């Protein structure tokens, strides 16, 4: 159920994102919302529902690029695994922690996308131009993530989970 | 074996979902795969959303700018009348030149290629990954759009169709790092290759010899030698030229003729036009 809800949300967000990027005349940056979805499900979901959802969201982004190669499902899974592991030692459930995870996830995705594209196309100079928009991309991602956060929490099931820090006390 | 698989079910599924797309990416490289059933279904769902949102944004924007434009419209109308008169005079001269051109072609026995109707499309979205420079159009396979067709605007070349499904298609812009176009300098007829840089405001010009006559402000038009773009479409203007001490070729950069990020309506040229023509 959560998989369907997140993938449908990602589809809507990507459609809005692409129209807004065009309307606002964004050149070297974008309004990235998919990283926030992947991080949220990694931090708050179970392993299996999170993995399938992250893959689905990455697949959608891949399709929206116009040249689907499999790169973005892979990067979404990297972010998912990274966030899942990091959430074992850091709090990613609060708004502040979630925003920090989104910032790191966006950076990792952008840098790995550049690296893997260079690996196959060998045109680093052209693709590296997108890195100039990285600081703004991170800011946009964090803002979009913070705006989505209360809405995403509504997709959570009713049960209240224990704060992982509380277990240590 | 089965209990072992059951025990490590979660890590195995996560590892599969991680490795499968990586293998797919490394095997297909940067070219991308053909759209499958799932891709088509997703694009079919997304297209109406993008189309409606674009219409909403453009209508709202037109309403606001229309009101603002009313102020000072009288002065602008006067200026436009003067410009129209000048353009009319230029148009007459062009018609004369065209008529002469046709007479000369007829005298030489030149045969025109098949000119199909160009497809008019609207840009409904920008690629959400900044790394690839592409836009989405509201015309696709069912409207006669095919992969490889060149896309232009009245101001110049925009790019090339890289995917076409249903009623939407994706166009790789000239500025995409993977884009290459055969071009010729309008003034000196020197051949060149125009390459995308990833920068929406700049293109690189390559394979122009050091001794060739190239200066800032020179216009580059498509040469037609790439078999994709018909000849004579404006690509951009040279904005800097440098001649290194070593090597065979000079370095030049080009400003695209079209503001690629803000274009709204485009013309898709059917392949027969691009590949046809020529004496």
Coordinates of N, CA and C in Angstrom, one line a residue, chain B residues 11-209:
Chain B
X11 N 18.2 -9.2 2.9 CA 19.4 -8.7 2.2 C 19.6 -9.1 0.8
X12 N 19.0 -10.3 0.4 CA 19.1 -10.8 -1.0 C 18.3 -9.9 -1.9
X13 N 17.1 -9.6 -1.4 CA 16.2 -8.7 -2.3 C 16.8 -7.4 -2.4
X14 N 17.3 -6.8 -1.3 CA 17.9 -5.5 -1.4 C 19.1 -5.5 -2.4
X15 N 19.9 -6.5 -2.2 CA 21.1 -6.6 -3.1 C 20.7 -6.8 -4.6
X16 N 19.7 -7.5 -4.8 CA 19.2 -7.7 -6.2 C 18.7 -6.4 -6.8
X17 N 17.9 -5.6 -6.0 CA 17.4 -4.3 -6.4 C 18.5 -3.3 -6.6
X18 N 19.6 -3.5 -5.9 CA 20.8 -2.6 -6.0 C 21.6 -3.0 -7.2
X19 N 21.9 -4.3 -7.4 CA 22.8 -4.7 -8.5 C 22.2 -4.7 -9.9
X20 N 20.9 -5.1 -9.9 CA 20.2 -5.3 -11.2 C 20.3 -4.0 -12.0
X21 N 19.9 -2.8 -11.5 CA 19.9 -1.6 -12.3 C 21.4 -1.2 -12.6
X22 N 22.3 -1.5 -11.7 CA 23.7 -1.1 -12.0 C 24.2 -1.9 -13.2
X23 N 23.9 -3.2 -13.3 CA 24.3 -4.0 -14.4 C 23.6 -3.5 -15.7
X24 N 22.3 -3.2 -15.6 CA 21.6 -2.6 -16.7 C 22.2 -1.3 -17.2
X25 N 22.6 -0.5 -16.3 CA 23.3 0.8 -16.6 C 24.6 0.6 -17.3
X26 N 25.4 -0.3 -16.7 CA 26.8 -0.5 -17.3 C 26.7 -1.2 -18.6
X27 N 25.6 -2.0 -18.9 CA 25.5 -2.6 -20.2 C 24.9 -1.7 -21.2
X28 N 24.0 -0.9 -20.8 CA 23.4 0.0 -21.8 C 24.2 1.3 -22.0
X29 N 25.0 1.7 -21.0 CA 25.7 2.9 -21.0 C 24.9 4.1 -21.0
X30 N 25.3 5.2 -21.6 CA 24.6 6.5 -21.6 C 23.5 6.5 -22.7
X31 N 23.4 5.5 -23.5 CA 22.4 5.6 -24.6 C 21.0 5.4 -24.2
X32 N 20.7 4.6 -23.2 CA 19.4 4.5 -22.7 C 18.7 3.3 -23.5
X33 N 17.6 2.8 -22.8 CA 17.0 1.6 -23.4 C 15.7 2.1 -24.2
X34 N 15.2 1.2 -25.0 CA 13.9 1.5 -25.7 C 12.8 1.5 -24.6
X35 N 11.8 2.4 -24.8 CA 10.7 2.4 -23.8 C 9.9 1.1 -23.8
X36 N 9.8 0.5 -22.6 CA 9.0 -0.8 -22.4 C 7.6 -0.4 -22.0
X37 N 6.8 -1.5 -21.7 CA 5.4 -1.3 -21.4 C 5.2 -0.4 -20.2
X38 N 6.1 -0.6 -19.1 CA 5.9 0.1 -17.9 C 6.2 1.6 -18.2
X39 N 7.3 1.9 -18.9 CA 7.7 3.2 -19.3 C 6.6 3.9 -20.0
X40 N 6.0 3.2 -20.9 CA 4.9 3.8 -21.7 C 3.7 4.1 -20.8
X41 N 3.4 3.2 -19.9 CA 2.2 3.4 -19.0 C 2.5 4.6 -18.1
X42 N 3.7 4.7 -17.6 CA 4.0 5.9 -16.7 C 4.0 7.2 -17.5
X43 N 4.5 7.2 -18.7 CA 4.5 8.4 -19.5 C 3.1 8.8 -19.9
X44 N 2.3 7.8 -20.1 CA 0.9 8.0 -20.5 C 0.1 8.6 -19.3
X45 N 0.5 8.2 -18.1 CA -0.1 8.8 -16.9 C 0.4 10.2 -16.7
X46 N 1.7 10.4 -16.9 CA 2.3 11.7 -16.6 C 2.0 12.8 -17.6
X47 N 1.8 12.5 -18.9 CA 1.6 13.5 -19.9 C 0.4 14.4 -19.7
X48 N -0.8 13.9 -19.3 CA -1.9 14.8 -19.1 C -1.6 15.8 -17.9
X49 N -1.0 15.3 -16.9 CA -0.7 16.1 -15.7 C 0.3 17.3 -16.2
X50 N 1.3 16.9 -16.9 CA 2.2 17.9 -17.4 C 1.6 18.9 -18.3
X51 N 0.7 18.4 -19.2 CA 0.0 19.2 -20.2 C -0.9 20.2 -19.5
X52 N -1.7 19.7 -18.5 CA -2.6 20.6 -17.8 C -1.9 21.6 -17.0
X53 N -0.8 21.2 -16.3 CA 0.0 22.2 -15.5 C 0.6 23.2 -16.4
X54 N 1.2 22.8 -17.5 CA 1.8 23.8 -18.4 C 0.8 24.8 -18.9
X55 N -0.4 24.3 -19.2 CA -1.5 25.2 -19.7 C -1.8 26.2 -18.6
X56 N -1.9 25.7 -17.4 CA -2.3 26.5 -16.2 C -1.2 27.6 -16.0
X57 N 0.0 27.2 -16.0 CA 1.1 28.1 -15.8 C 1.2 29.2 -16.9
X58 N 1.1 28.7 -18.1 CA 1.2 29.6 -19.2 C 0.0 30.6 -19.3
X59 N -1.2 30.1 -19.0 CA -2.4 30.9 -19.0 C -2.3 32.0 -17.9
X60 N -1.9 31.6 -16.7 CA -1.8 32.5 -15.6 C -0.7 33.6 -16.0
X61 N 0.4 33.1 -16.5 CA 1.5 34.0 -16.8 C 1.1 35.0 -17.9
X62 N 0.4 34.4 -18.9 CA -0.1 35.3 -20.0 C -1.1 36.3 -19.5
X63 N -1.9 36.0 -18.5 CA -2.9 36.9 -18.0 C -2.2 38.1 -17.3
X64 N -1.1 37.7 -16.5 CA -0.4 38.8 -15.8 C 0.4 39.6 -16.7
X65 N 1.2 39.0 -17.6 CA 2.0 39.8 -18.6 C 1.1 40.6 -19.5
X66 N 0.0 40.0 -19.9 CA -0.9 40.7 -20.8 C -1.4 42.0 -20.2
X67 N -1.7 42.0 -18.9 CA -2.2 43.2 -18.2 C -1.0 44.2 -18.1
X68 N 0.2 43.7 -17.8 CA 1.3 44.6 -17.7 C 1.6 45.2 -19.0
X69 N 1.5 44.4 -20.1 CA 1.9 44.8 -21.4 C 0.9 45.9 -21.9
X70 N -0.3 46.0 -21.4 CA -1.2 47.0 -21.9 C -0.7 48.4 -21.6
X71 N 0.1 48.5 -20.5 CA 0.7 49.8 -20.2 C 1.8 50.1 -21.2
X72 N 1.7 51.2 -21.9 CA 2.7 51.5 -22.9 C 2.5 50.8 -24.2
X73 N 1.3 50.2 -24.4 CA 1.1 49.4 -25.7 C 1.0 50.4 -26.9
X74 N 0.5 51.6 -26.6 CA 0.3 52.6 -27.7 C 1.7 52.9 -28.3
X75 N 2.7 53.2 -27.5 CA 4.0 53.5 -28.0 C 4.6 52.3 -28.7
X76 N 4.4 51.1 -28.1 CA 5.0 49.9 -28.7 C 4.3 49.7 -30.1
X77 N 3.0 50.0 -30.2 CA 2.3 49.7 -31.5 C 2.9 50.6 -32.6
X78 N 3.3 51.9 -32.2 CA 3.9 52.8 -33.1 C 5.2 52.2 -33.6
X79 N 6.0 51.7 -32.6 CA 7.4 51.2 -33.0 C 7.2 50.0 -33.9
X80 N 6.2 49.2 -33.6 CA 5.9 47.9 -34.3 C 5.6 48.3 -35.8
X81 N 4.8 49.3 -36.0 CA 4.4 49.7 -37.3 C 5.6 50.1 -38.2
X82 N 6.5 50.8 -37.5 CA 7.8 51.2 -38.3 C 8.6 49.9 -38.6
X83 N 8.7 49.0 -37.6 CA 9.4 47.8 -37.8 C 8.8 46.9 -38.9
X84 N 7.4 46.9 -38.9 CA 6.7 46.1 -39.9 C 7.0 46.6 -41.3
X85 N 7.0 47.9 -41.4 CA 7.3 48.5 -42.8 C 8.6 48.1 -43.2
X86 N 9.6 48.2 -42.3 CA 11.0 47.8 -42.7 C 11.1 46.3 -43.1
X87 N 10.4 45.5 -42.2 CA 10.4 44.0 -42.5 C 9.7 43.7 -43.8
X88 N 8.6 44.5 -44.1 CA 7.9 44.3 -45.4 C 8.9 44.5 -46.6
X89 N 9.7 45.5 -46.4 CA 10.6 45.8 -47.5 C 11.7 44.7 -47.6
X90 N 12.2 44.2 -46.5 CA 13.1 43.1 -46.5 C 12.5 41.8 -47.1
X91 N 11.2 41.6 -46.7 CA 10.5 40.4 -47.2 C 10.4 40.5 -48.8
X92 N 10.1 41.6 -49.3 CA 10.0 41.8 -50.7 C 11.3 41.4 -51.4
X93 N 12.4 41.9 -50.8 CA 13.7 41.6 -51.3 C 14.0 40.1 -51.3
X94 N 13.6 39.4 -50.2 CA 13.8 38.0 -50.0 C 12.9 37.2 -51.1
X95 N 11.7 37.7 -51.3 CA 10.9 37.1 -52.3 C 11.5 37.1 -53.7
X96 N 12.1 38.3 -54.0 CA 12.8 38.4 -55.3 C 13.9 37.4 -55.4
X97 N 14.7 37.3 -54.3 CA 15.8 36.4 -54.3 C 15.4 35.0 -54.4
X98 N 14.2 34.7 -53.7 CA 13.7 33.3 -53.8 C 13.3 33.0 -55.2
X99 N 12.6 33.9 -55.9 CA 12.1 33.7 -57.2 C 13.3 33.5 -58.1
X100 N 14.4 34.3 -57.9 CA 15.6 34.1 -58.8 C 16.2 32.8 -58.5
X101 N 16.3 32.4 -57.2 CA 16.9 31.1 -56.8 C 16.1 29.9 -57.5
X102 N 14.8 30.0 -57.5 CA 14.0 29.0 -58.1 C 14.2 28.9 -59.6
X103 N 14.4 30.1 -60.2 CA 14.7 30.1 -61.7 C 16.0 29.4 -62.0
X104 N 17.0 29.7 -61.1 CA 18.3 29.2 -61.3 C 18.3 27.7 -61.1
X105 N 17.6 27.2 -60.0 CA 17.5 25.8 -59.7 C 16.9 25.1 -60.9
X106 N 15.8 25.7 -61.4 CA 15.1 25.0 -62.5 C 16.1 24.9 -63.7
X107 N 16.9 26.0 -63.9 CA 17.8 25.9 -65.0 C 18.9 24.8 -64.8
X108 N 19.2 24.6 -63.6 CA 20.3 23.5 -63.3 C 19.7 22.1 -63.1
X109 N 18.3 22.0 -63.2 CA 17.7 20.7 -63.0 C 17.7 20.2 -61.6
X110 N 17.8 21.1 -60.6 CA 17.8 20.7 -59.2 C 16.4 20.2 -58.7
X111 N 16.4 19.1 -58.0 CA 15.2 18.5 -57.6 C 15.0 18.6 -56.1
X112 N 13.9 19.2 -55.6 CA 13.7 19.4 -54.2 C 13.3 18.1 -53.5
X113 N 13.7 17.9 -52.3 CA 13.3 16.7 -51.5 C 11.8 16.8 -51.1
X114 N 11.3 15.7 -50.6 CA 9.9 15.6 -50.2 C 9.8 16.5 -48.9
X115 N 8.9 17.4 -48.9 CA 8.7 18.3 -47.7 C 7.4 17.9 -47.1
X116 N 7.5 17.1 -45.9 CA 6.3 16.8 -45.2 C 5.9 17.9 -44.3
X117 N 4.7 17.9 -43.8 CA 4.2 18.9 -42.9 C 4.9 18.8 -41.6
X118 N 5.5 20.0 -41.2 CA 6.1 20.0 -39.9 C 5.1 19.8 -38.8
X119 N 5.5 19.2 -37.7 CA 4.6 19.0 -36.6 C 4.8 20.0 -35.5
X120 N 3.8 20.7 -35.2 CA 3.9 21.8 -34.2 C 3.6 21.2 -32.8
X121 N 4.5 21.4 -31.9 CA 4.4 20.9 -30.5 C 4.7 21.9 -29.5
X122 N 4.2 21.6 -28.3 CA 4.4 22.5 -27.1 C 5.3 21.8 -26.1
X123 N 6.2 22.6 -25.5 CA 7.1 22.1 -24.5 C 6.3 22.0 -23.2
X124 N 6.2 20.8 -22.6 CA 5.4 20.6 -21.4 C 6.2 20.4 -20.1
X125 N 7.5 20.2 -20.3 CA 8.3 20.0 -19.1 C 9.8 19.9 -19.4
X126 N 10.6 20.1 -18.3 CA 12.0 20.0 -18.4 C 12.4 18.7 -17.7
X127 N 13.5 18.1 -18.2 CA 14.0 16.9 -17.6 C 14.3 17.1 -16.1
X128 N 13.8 16.3 -15.2 CA 14.1 16.6 -13.8 C 15.5 16.3 -13.3
X129 N 16.3 15.7 -14.1 CA 17.7 15.5 -13.8 C 18.6 16.5 -14.5
X130 N 19.2 17.4 -13.8 CA 20.0 18.5 -14.4 C 21.1 18.1 -15.3
X131 N 21.5 16.9 -15.1 CA 22.7 16.3 -15.8 C 22.5 16.1 -17.3
X132 N 21.2 15.8 -17.6 CA 20.9 15.6 -19.0 C 20.0 16.8 -19.4
X133 N 20.3 17.4 -20.6 CA 19.6 18.6 -21.1 C 18.5 18.1 -22.0
X134 N 17.3 18.0 -21.6 CA 16.2 17.6 -22.5 C 14.9 18.2 -22.1
X135 N 14.0 18.3 -23.0 CA 12.6 18.8 -22.7 C 11.6 17.8 -23.2
X136 N 10.4 17.9 -22.6 CA 9.3 17.0 -23.1 C 8.3 17.8 -23.9
X137 N 7.9 17.1 -25.0 CA 6.9 17.8 -25.9 C 5.5 17.1 -25.8
X138 N 4.5 17.7 -26.2 CA 3.1 17.1 -26.1 C 2.7 16.4 -27.4
X139 N 3.7 16.1 -28.2 CA 3.4 15.3 -29.4 C 4.3 14.1 -29.4
X140 N 3.8 12.9 -29.8 CA 4.6 11.7 -29.7 C 4.4 10.8 -30.9
X141 N 4.6 9.5 -30.6 CA 4.5 8.5 -31.7 C 3.2 8.5 -32.4
X142 N 2.1 8.7 -31.7 CA 0.8 8.7 -32.3 C 0.5 9.9 -33.1
X143 N 1.4 10.9 -33.0 CA 1.2 12.2 -33.8 C 2.2 12.2 -35.0
X144 N 2.9 11.1 -35.1 CA 3.9 10.9 -36.2 C 5.3 11.3 -35.8
X145 N 5.6 11.5 -34.6 CA 6.9 11.9 -34.1 C 7.8 10.6 -34.0
X146 N 8.9 10.6 -34.5 CA 9.8 9.4 -34.4 C 11.2 9.8 -33.9
X147 N 11.8 8.8 -33.3 CA 13.2 9.1 -32.7 C 14.1 9.5 -33.8
X148 N 14.9 10.5 -33.6 CA 15.9 11.0 -34.6 C 15.4 12.3 -35.3
X149 N 14.1 12.6 -35.2 CA 13.6 13.8 -35.9 C 14.2 15.1 -35.3
X150 N 14.6 16.0 -36.2 CA 15.2 17.3 -35.7 C 14.0 18.2 -35.2
X151 N 14.3 19.0 -34.2 CA 13.3 19.9 -33.6 C 13.9 21.3 -33.7
X152 N 13.1 22.2 -34.2 CA 13.6 23.6 -34.4 C 12.5 24.6 -33.9
X153 N 12.9 25.8 -33.9 CA 12.0 26.9 -33.6 C 12.2 27.9 -34.8
X154 N 11.4 29.0 -34.9 CA 11.6 29.9 -36.0 C 13.0 30.6 -35.8
X155 N 13.5 30.6 -34.6 CA 14.8 31.3 -34.3 C 16.0 30.4 -34.6
X156 N 15.8 29.1 -34.6 CA 17.0 28.2 -34.8 C 16.7 26.8 -34.3
X157 N 17.8 26.1 -34.3 CA 17.7 24.6 -33.9 C 17.6 24.4 -32.4
X158 N 16.8 23.5 -32.0 CA 16.6 23.2 -30.6 C 17.3 21.9 -30.2
X159 N 17.0 20.8 -31.0 CA 17.6 19.5 -30.7 C 17.1 18.4 -31.5
X160 N 17.1 17.2 -30.9 CA 16.7 16.0 -31.7 C 15.9 15.1 -30.8
X161 N 14.8 14.5 -31.4 CA 14.0 13.6 -30.6 C 14.7 12.3 -30.2
X162 N 14.7 12.0 -28.9 CA 15.4 10.8 -28.4 C 14.5 9.7 -27.9
X163 N 13.2 10.1 -27.7 CA 12.2 9.1 -27.3 C 10.9 9.6 -27.7
X164 N 10.0 8.7 -28.2 CA 8.7 9.1 -28.6 C 7.7 8.0 -28.2
X165 N 6.8 8.3 -27.4 CA 5.7 7.3 -27.0 C 4.4 8.0 -27.0
X166 N 3.3 7.4 -27.3 CA 2.0 7.9 -27.2 C 1.9 9.3 -27.7
X167 N 1.5 10.2 -26.8 CA 1.4 11.6 -27.2 C 2.4 12.5 -26.5
X168 N 3.6 11.9 -26.3 CA 4.7 12.7 -25.7 C 6.0 12.2 -26.3
X169 N 7.0 13.2 -26.3 CA 8.3 12.8 -26.8 C 9.3 13.6 -26.0
X170 N 10.6 13.1 -26.0 CA 11.7 13.8 -25.3 C 12.7 14.3 -26.3
X171 N 13.1 15.5 -26.2 CA 14.1 16.1 -27.1 C 15.4 16.4 -26.4
X172 N 16.5 15.8 -26.9 CA 17.8 16.1 -26.4 C 18.2 17.5 -27.0
X173 N 18.5 18.4 -26.1 CA 18.8 19.8 -26.5 C 20.2 19.8 -27.1
X174 N 20.5 20.8 -27.9 CA 21.8 21.0 -28.5 C 22.9 21.1 -27.4
X175 N 22.5 21.6 -26.2 CA 23.5 21.8 -25.2 C 23.8 20.6 -24.3
X176 N 23.1 19.5 -24.6 CA 23.4 18.2 -23.9 C 24.9 17.8 -24.2
X177 N 25.6 17.3 -23.2 CA 27.0 16.9 -23.5 C 27.1 15.8 -24.6
X178 N 26.0 15.1 -24.8 CA 26.1 14.0 -25.8 C 25.7 14.5 -27.2
X179 N 25.3 15.8 -27.4 CA 24.8 16.3 -28.6 C 26.0 16.7 -29.6
X180 N 25.9 16.3 -30.9 CA 26.8 16.7 -31.9 C 26.0 17.1 -33.2
X181 N 26.4 18.2 -33.8 CA 25.7 18.6 -35.0 C 26.7 19.1 -36.0
X182 N 26.5 18.7 -37.3 CA 27.3 19.1 -38.4 C 26.9 20.6 -38.7
X183 N 27.8 21.5 -38.8 CA 27.5 22.9 -39.1 C 28.4 23.5 -40.1
X184 N 28.1 24.7 -40.6 CA 28.9 25.4 -41.5 C 28.8 26.9 -41.2
X185 N 30.0 27.6 -41.3 CA 29.9 29.0 -41.0 C 29.3 29.7 -42.2
X186 N 28.2 30.5 -41.9 CA 27.4 31.1 -43.0 C 28.3 32.0 -43.9
X187 N 29.2 32.7 -43.3 CA 30.0 33.7 -44.0 C 31.1 33.1 -44.9
X188 N 31.8 32.1 -44.3 CA 33.0 31.6 -45.0 C 32.8 30.1 -45.5
X189 N 31.6 29.5 -45.2 CA 31.3 28.1 -45.5 C 32.3 27.1 -45.0
X190 N 33.0 27.5 -43.9 CA 33.9 26.5 -43.2 C 33.1 25.5 -42.4
X191 N 33.4 24.2 -42.6 CA 32.7 23.2 -41.9 C 33.2 23.1 -40.4
X192 N 32.2 22.7 -39.5 CA 32.6 22.5 -38.1 C 31.6 21.5 -37.5
X193 N 32.0 21.1 -36.3 CA 31.1 20.3 -35.5 C 30.7 21.0 -34.2
X194 N 29.4 21.2 -34.0 CA 29.0 21.9 -32.8 C 28.6 20.8 -31.7
X195 N 29.2 21.1 -30.5 CA 29.1 20.1 -29.4 C 28.4 20.7 -28.2
X196 N 27.6 19.9 -27.5 CA 27.0 20.4 -26.3 C 28.0 20.4 -25.2
X197 N 27.8 21.4 -24.3 CA 28.8 21.5 -23.1 C 28.1 21.2 -21.8
X198 N 26.8 21.1 -21.8 CA 26.1 20.9 -20.5 C 25.7 22.3 -20.0
X199 N 26.3 23.4 -20.5 CA 25.9 24.7 -20.2 C 24.8 25.2 -21.1
X200 N 23.7 25.6 -20.6 CA 22.5 26.0 -21.4 C 22.8 27.3 -22.3
X201 N 23.9 28.0 -22.0 CA 24.1 29.2 -22.7 C 25.3 29.2 -23.6
X202 N 26.0 28.0 -23.7 CA 27.2 27.9 -24.5 C 27.3 26.5 -25.2
X203 N 27.8 26.6 -26.4 CA 28.2 25.4 -27.2 C 29.6 25.5 -27.6
X204 N 30.2 24.4 -27.8 CA 31.6 24.4 -28.3 C 31.7 24.1 -29.8
X205 N 32.6 24.7 -30.5 CA 32.8 24.4 -31.9 C 34.1 23.7 -32.1
X206 N 34.1 22.5 -32.8 CA 35.3 21.7 -32.9 C 35.6 21.4 -34.4
X207 N 36.8 20.9 -34.6 CA 37.2 20.5 -35.9 C 37.2 21.7 -36.9
X208 N 37.6 22.9 -36.5 CA 37.8 24.0 -37.4 C 39.3 24.2 -37.4
X209 N 39.9 24.2 -38.6 CA 41.4 24.3 -38.7 C 41.9 25.7 -38.2

